[in-house]
Coordinates of C-alpha atoms in Angstrom, one line a residue:
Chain E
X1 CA 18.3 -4.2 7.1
X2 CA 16.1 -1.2 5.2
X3 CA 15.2 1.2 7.1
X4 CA 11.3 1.6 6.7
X5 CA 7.8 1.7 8.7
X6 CA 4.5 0.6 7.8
X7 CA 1.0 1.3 9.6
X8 CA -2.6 1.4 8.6
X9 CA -5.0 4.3 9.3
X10 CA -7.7 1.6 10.1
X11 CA -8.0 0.8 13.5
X12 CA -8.0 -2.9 12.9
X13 CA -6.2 -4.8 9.9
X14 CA -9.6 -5.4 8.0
X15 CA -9.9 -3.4 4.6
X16 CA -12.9 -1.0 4.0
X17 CA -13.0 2.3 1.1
X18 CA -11.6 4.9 1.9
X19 CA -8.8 3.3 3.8
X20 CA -5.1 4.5 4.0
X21 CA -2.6 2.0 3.5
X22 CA 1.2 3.9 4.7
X23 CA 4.9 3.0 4.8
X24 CA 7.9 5.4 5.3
X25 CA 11.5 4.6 3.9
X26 CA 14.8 6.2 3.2
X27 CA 16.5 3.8 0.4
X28 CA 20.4 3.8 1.5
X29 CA 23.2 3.3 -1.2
X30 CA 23.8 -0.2 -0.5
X31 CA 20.2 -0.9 -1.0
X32 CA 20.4 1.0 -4.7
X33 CA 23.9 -1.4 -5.2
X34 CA 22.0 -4.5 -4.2
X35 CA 19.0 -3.9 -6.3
X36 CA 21.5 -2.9 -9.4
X37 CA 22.7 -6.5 -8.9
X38 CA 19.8 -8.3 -8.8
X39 CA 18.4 -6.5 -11.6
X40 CA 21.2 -5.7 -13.7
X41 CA 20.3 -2.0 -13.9
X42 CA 23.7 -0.2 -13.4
X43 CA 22.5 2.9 -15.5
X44 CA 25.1 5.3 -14.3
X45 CA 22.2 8.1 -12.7
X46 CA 21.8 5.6 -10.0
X47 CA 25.1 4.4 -9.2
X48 CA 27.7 7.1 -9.7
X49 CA 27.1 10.9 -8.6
X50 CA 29.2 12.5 -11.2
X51 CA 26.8 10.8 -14.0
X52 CA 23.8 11.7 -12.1
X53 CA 24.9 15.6 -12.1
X54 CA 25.5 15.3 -15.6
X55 CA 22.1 14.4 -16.2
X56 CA 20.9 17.5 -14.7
X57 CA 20.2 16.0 -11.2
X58 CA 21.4 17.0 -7.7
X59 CA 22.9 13.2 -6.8
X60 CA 22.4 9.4 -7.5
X61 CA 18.7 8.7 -8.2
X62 CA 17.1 5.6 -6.3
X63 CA 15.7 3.1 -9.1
X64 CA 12.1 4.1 -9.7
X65 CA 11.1 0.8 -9.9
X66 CA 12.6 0.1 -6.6
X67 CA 10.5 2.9 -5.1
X68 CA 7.6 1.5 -7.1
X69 CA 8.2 -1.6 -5.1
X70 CA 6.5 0.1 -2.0
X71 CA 3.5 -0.7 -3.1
X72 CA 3.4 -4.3 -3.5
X73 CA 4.9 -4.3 -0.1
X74 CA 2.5 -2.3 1.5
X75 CA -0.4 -5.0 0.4
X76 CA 1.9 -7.9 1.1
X77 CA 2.6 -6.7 4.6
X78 CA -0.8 -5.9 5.2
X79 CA -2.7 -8.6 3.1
X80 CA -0.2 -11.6 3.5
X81 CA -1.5 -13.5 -0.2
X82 CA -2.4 -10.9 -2.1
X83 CA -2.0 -10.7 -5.7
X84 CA -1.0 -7.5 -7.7
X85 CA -3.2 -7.4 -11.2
X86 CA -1.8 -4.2 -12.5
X87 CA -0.1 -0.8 -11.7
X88 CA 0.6 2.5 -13.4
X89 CA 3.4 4.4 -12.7
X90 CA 4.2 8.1 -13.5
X91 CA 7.5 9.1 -12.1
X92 CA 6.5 13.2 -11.3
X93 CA 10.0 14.1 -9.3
X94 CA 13.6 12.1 -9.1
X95 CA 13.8 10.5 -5.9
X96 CA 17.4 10.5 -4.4
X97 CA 19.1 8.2 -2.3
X98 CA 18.8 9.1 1.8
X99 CA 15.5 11.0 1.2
X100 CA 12.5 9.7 3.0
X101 CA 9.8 9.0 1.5
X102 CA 6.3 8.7 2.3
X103 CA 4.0 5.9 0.5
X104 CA 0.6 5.7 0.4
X105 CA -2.6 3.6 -0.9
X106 CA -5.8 4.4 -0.9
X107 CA -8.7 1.8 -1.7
X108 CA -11.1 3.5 -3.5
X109 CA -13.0 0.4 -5.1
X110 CA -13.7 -3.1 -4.0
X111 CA -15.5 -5.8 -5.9
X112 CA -16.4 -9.2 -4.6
X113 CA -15.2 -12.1 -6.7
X114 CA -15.7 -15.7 -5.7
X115 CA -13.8 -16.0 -2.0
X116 CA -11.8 -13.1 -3.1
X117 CA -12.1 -9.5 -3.6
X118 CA -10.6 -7.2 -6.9
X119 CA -9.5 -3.9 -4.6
X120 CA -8.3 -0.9 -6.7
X121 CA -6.0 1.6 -5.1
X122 CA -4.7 5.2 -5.5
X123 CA -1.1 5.0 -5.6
X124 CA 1.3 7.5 -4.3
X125 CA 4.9 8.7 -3.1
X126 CA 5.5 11.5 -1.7
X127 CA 8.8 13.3 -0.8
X128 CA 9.5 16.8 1.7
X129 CA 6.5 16.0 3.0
X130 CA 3.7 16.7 0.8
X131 CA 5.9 17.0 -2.7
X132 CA 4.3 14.0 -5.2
X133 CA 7.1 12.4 -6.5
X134 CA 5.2 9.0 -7.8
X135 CA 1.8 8.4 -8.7
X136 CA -0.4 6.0 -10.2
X137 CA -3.2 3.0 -9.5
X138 CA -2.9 -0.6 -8.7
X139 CA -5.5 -3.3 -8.9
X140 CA -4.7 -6.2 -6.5
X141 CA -6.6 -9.4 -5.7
X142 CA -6.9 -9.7 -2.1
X143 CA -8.2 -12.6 -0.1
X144 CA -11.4 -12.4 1.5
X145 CA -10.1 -12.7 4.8
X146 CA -8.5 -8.8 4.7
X147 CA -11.5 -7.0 4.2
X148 CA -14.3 -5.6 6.6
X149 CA -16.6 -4.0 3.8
X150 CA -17.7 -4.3 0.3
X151 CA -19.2 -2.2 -2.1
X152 CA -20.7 -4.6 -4.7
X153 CA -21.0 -2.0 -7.7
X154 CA -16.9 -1.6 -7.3
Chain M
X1 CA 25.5 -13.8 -11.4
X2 CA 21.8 -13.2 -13.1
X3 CA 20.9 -15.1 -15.8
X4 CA 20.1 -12.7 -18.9
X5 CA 21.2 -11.7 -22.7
X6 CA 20.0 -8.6 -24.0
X7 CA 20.0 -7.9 -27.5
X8 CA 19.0 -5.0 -30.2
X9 CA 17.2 -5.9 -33.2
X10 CA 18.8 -2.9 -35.3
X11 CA 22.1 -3.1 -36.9
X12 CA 23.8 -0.3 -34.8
X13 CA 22.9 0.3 -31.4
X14 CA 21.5 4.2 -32.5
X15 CA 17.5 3.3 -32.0
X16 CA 14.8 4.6 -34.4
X17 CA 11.0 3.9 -34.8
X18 CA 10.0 0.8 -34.7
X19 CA 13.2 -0.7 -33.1
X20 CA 12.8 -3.9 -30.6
X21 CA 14.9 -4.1 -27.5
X22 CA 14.7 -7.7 -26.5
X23 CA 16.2 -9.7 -23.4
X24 CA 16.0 -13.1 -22.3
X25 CA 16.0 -13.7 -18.6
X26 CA 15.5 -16.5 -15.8
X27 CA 14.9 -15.3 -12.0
X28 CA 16.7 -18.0 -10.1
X29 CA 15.1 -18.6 -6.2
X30 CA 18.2 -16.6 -5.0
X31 CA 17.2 -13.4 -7.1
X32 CA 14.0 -13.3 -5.0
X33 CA 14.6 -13.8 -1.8
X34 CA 17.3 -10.9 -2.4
X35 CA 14.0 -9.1 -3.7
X36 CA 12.5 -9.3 -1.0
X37 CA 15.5 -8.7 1.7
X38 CA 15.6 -5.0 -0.4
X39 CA 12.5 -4.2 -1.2
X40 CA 10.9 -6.1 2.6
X41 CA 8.1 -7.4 0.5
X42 CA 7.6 -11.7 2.1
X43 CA 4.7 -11.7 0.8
X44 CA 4.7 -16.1 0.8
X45 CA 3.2 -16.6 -2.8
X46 CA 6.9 -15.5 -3.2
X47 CA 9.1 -17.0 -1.0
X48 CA 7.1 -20.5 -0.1
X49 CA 6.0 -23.1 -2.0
X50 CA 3.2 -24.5 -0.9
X51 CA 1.6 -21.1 0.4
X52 CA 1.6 -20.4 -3.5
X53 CA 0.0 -23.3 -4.3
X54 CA -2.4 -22.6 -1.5
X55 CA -3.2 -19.6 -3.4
X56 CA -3.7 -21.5 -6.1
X57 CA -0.6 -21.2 -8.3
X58 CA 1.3 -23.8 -9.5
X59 CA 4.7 -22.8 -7.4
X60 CA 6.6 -19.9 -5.4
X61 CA 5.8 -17.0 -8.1
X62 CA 8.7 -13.9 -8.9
X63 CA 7.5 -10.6 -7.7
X64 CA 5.6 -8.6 -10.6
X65 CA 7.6 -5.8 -9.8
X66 CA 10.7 -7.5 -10.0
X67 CA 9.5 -9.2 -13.3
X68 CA 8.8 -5.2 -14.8
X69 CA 12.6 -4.5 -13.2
X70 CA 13.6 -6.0 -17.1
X71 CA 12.2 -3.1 -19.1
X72 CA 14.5 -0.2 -17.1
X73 CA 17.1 -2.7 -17.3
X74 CA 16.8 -3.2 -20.7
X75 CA 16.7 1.0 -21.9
X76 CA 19.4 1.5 -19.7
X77 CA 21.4 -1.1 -20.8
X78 CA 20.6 0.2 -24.5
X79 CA 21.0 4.0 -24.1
X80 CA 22.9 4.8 -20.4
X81 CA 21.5 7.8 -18.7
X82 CA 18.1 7.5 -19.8
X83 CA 15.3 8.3 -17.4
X84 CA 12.0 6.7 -16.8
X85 CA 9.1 9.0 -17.0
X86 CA 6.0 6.4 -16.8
X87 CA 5.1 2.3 -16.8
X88 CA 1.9 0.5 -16.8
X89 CA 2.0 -3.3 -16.3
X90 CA -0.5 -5.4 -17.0
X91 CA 0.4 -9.2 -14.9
X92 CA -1.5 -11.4 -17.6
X93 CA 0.1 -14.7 -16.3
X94 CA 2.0 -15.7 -13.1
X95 CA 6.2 -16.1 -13.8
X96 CA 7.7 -19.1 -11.7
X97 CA 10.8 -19.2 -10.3
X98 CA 13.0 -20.9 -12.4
X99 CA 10.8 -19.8 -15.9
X100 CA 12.7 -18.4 -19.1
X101 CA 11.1 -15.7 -20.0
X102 CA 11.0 -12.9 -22.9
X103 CA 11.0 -9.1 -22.5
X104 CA 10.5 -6.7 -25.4
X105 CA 10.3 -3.4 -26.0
X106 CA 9.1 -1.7 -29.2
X107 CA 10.0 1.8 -29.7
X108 CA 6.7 3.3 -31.1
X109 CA 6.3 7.1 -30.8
X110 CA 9.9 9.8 -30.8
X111 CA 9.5 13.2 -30.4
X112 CA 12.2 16.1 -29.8
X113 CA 12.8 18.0 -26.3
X114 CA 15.7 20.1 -26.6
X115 CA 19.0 17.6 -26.8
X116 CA 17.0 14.8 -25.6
X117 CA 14.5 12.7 -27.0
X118 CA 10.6 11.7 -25.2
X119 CA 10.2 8.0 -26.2
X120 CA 7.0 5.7 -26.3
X121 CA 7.8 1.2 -26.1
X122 CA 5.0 -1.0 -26.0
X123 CA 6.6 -3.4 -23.2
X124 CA 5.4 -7.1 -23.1
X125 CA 7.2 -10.1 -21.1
X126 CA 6.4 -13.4 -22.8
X127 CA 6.9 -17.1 -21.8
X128 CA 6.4 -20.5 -22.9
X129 CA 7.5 -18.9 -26.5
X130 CA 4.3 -16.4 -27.0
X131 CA 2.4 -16.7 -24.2
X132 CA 2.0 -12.8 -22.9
X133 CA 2.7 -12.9 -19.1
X134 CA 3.4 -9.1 -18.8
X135 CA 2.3 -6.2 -20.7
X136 CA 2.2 -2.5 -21.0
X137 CA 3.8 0.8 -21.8
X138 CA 6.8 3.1 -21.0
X139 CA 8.1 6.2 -21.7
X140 CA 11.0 7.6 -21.5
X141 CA 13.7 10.4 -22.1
X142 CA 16.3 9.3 -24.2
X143 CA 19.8 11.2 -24.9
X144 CA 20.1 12.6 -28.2
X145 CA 22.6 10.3 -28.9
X146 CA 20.7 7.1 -28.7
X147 CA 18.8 8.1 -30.9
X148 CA 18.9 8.0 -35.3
X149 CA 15.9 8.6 -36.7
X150 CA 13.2 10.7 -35.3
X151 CA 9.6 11.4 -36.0
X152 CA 9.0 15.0 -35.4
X153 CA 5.3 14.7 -34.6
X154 CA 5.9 11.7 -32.0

């Protein structure tokens, strides 16, 4: 099972701006192998150590799109429904495999649509504590039921 | 196994401007609940069917994120040790379980760094033939020797 743990800064499960969405997580090597085969991604940085120093890195990098994946399951765990619209990702820092690393979203806009709400979020990874190693923005469709306060002007 | 074929539209495999990298790929029930055992995102749009169509889709939807896994996939199987420095995705229009769909990347900007090359795709995921499900841009660092033709001023 992956090693990981999620929390809110909230002090209940409803969404309002300015809210902290976090997860920890140390991707193992059998994770990096199982996502390899899912995806079909065996780009030697990720799977062999000798390639990986070759390419100027220190070891194996974890997939950045698997470390991207924190951020859909941040919203999933906490809003069980929601939808992702978009996501930028700038990869800032390699990320290797047995480093933990810190995730993060911040909702920093909320509009009200229908029974649902658009919700745009700072995106962020961090690694030895307060190094940025991933950033970016995601705009996710939440349902109404996951959120305490609205700005209507988004 | 996955399901997939991945193709260059240039003669050799050496890439210059202007070059598609194209694969075609179907993500089978299987790939995602593997997904979601690695990356711990049960979010149920994904993983049931009628909480998806509860949602209002028309069945059990792929992860975006597993969706975007195809353009990675596709530079890596193209030009091995190449490293992702950025993504945006764009989710136009929900991918089913079960869907054939279309990724393509179109290699738009080069421009030299030392012995390796910074490299701009337009990225887009079709299905249903033309219908644009995913789009976006990437950029990445290429090895030198991936690459034939370059544009000096990116």
């Amino acid at each position: 099972m992956p090693s990981f743990r999620c929390f809110s800064s909230s002090a209940t499960r409803l969404l309002k701006l300015g809210d902290s969405l976090k997860l920890t997580r140390i991707f193992s090597n059998e994770d990096v192998i199982e996502y390899a085969k899912i995806t079909s991604d065996y780009n030697p940085v990720h799977l062999d150590s000798e390639s990986a120093r070759n390419a100027g890195f220190e070891d194996q990098l974890v997939h950045g799109m698997l470390v991207a994946s924190l951020f859909p399951q941040i919203i999933s765990s906490h809003c069980p429904g929601a939808i992702y619209a978009s996501q930028s990702l700038q990869f800032k820092v390699p990320i290797y495999i047995g480093e933990e690393i810190f995730g993060e979203m911040q909702l920093f806009s909320l509009r009200r649509m229908k029974n649902r709400y658009l919700a745009k979020f700072k995106t962020s990874c961090f690694k030895h504590g307060d190094l940025l190693a991933l950033d970016g923005e995601a705009v996710a469709i939440l349902p109404s039921s996951a959120v305490a306060q609205v700005d209507p002007l988004g």
